[in-house]
Short mmCIF file of C-alpha atoms in Angstrom, two decimals:
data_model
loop_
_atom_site.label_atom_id
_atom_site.label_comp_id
_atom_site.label_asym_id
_atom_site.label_seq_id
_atom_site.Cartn_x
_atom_site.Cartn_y
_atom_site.Cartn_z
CA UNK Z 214 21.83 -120.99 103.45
CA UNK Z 215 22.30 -124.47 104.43
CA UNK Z 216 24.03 -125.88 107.54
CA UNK Z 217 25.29 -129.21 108.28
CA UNK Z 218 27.62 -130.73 110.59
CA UNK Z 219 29.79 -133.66 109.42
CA UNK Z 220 32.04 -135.75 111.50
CA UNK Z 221 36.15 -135.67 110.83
CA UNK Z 222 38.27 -138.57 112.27
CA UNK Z 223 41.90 -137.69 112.29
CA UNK Z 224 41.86 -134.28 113.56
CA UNK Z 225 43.87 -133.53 116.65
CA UNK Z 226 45.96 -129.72 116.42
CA UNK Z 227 45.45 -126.10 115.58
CA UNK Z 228 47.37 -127.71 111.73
CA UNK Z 229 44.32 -129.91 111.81
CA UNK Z 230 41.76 -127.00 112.42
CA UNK Z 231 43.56 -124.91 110.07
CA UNK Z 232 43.98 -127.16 107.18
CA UNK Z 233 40.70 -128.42 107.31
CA UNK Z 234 38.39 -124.51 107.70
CA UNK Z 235 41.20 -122.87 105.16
CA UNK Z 236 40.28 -125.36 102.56
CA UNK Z 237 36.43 -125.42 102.70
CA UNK Z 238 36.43 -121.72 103.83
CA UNK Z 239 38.10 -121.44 99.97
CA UNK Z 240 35.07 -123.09 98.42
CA UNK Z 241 32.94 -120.96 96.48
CA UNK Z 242 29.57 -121.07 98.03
CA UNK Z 243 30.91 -121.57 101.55
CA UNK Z 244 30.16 -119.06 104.01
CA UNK Z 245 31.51 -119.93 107.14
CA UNK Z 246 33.41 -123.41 108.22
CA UNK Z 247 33.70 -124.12 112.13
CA UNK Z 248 35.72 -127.34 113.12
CA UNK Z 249 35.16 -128.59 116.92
CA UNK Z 250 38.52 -130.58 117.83
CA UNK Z 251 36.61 -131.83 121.47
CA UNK Z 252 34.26 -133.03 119.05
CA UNK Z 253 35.14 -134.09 116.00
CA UNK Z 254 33.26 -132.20 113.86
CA UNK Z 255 33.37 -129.00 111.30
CA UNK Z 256 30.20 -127.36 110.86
CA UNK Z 257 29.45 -125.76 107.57
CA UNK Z 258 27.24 -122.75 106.53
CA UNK Z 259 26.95 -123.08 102.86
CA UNK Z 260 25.02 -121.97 99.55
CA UNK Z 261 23.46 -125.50 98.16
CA UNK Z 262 23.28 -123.52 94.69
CA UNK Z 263 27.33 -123.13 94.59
CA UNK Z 264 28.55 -125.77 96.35
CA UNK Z 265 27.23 -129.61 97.19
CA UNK Z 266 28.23 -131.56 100.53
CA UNK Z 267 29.97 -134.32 98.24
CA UNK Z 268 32.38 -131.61 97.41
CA UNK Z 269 33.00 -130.42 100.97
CA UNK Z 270 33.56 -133.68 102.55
CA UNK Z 271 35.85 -134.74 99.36
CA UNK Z 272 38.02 -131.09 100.23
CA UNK Z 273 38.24 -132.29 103.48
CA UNK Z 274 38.96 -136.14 102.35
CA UNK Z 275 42.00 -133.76 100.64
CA UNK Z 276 43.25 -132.66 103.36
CA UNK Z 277 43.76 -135.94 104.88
CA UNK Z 278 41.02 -136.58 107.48
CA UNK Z 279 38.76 -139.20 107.07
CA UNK Z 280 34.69 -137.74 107.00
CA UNK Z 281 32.43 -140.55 108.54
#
């Protein structure tokens, strides 16, 4: 499993939070999505065989939020 932690501008309500883990959690490959609102970021536990971080941060683009 890979982890990474990727920083969401735009994110500011339980919506945001959400929006943002139902979509990735949805991935196939994902295994668990955390967002931090304090923070700014979602942190990702994925399979790097099923999914790639391009297509996390573009389901997240999706949703609205801008990933830096």
């Amino acid at each position: 499993m890979e982890k990474v932690t990727l920083h969401v501008k735009g994110m500011s309500c339980g919506h945001c939070v959400k929006a943002v883990e139902g979509s990735v959690g949805e991935l196939t490959g994902v295994n668990q999505v955390k967002v931090n609102l304090d923070s700014g970021t979602v942190d990702v536990e994925f399979n790097e065989a099923e999914v790639t971080v391009d297509k996390i941060k573009e389901t997240i683009d999706d949703q609205g939020y801008d990933v830096a």
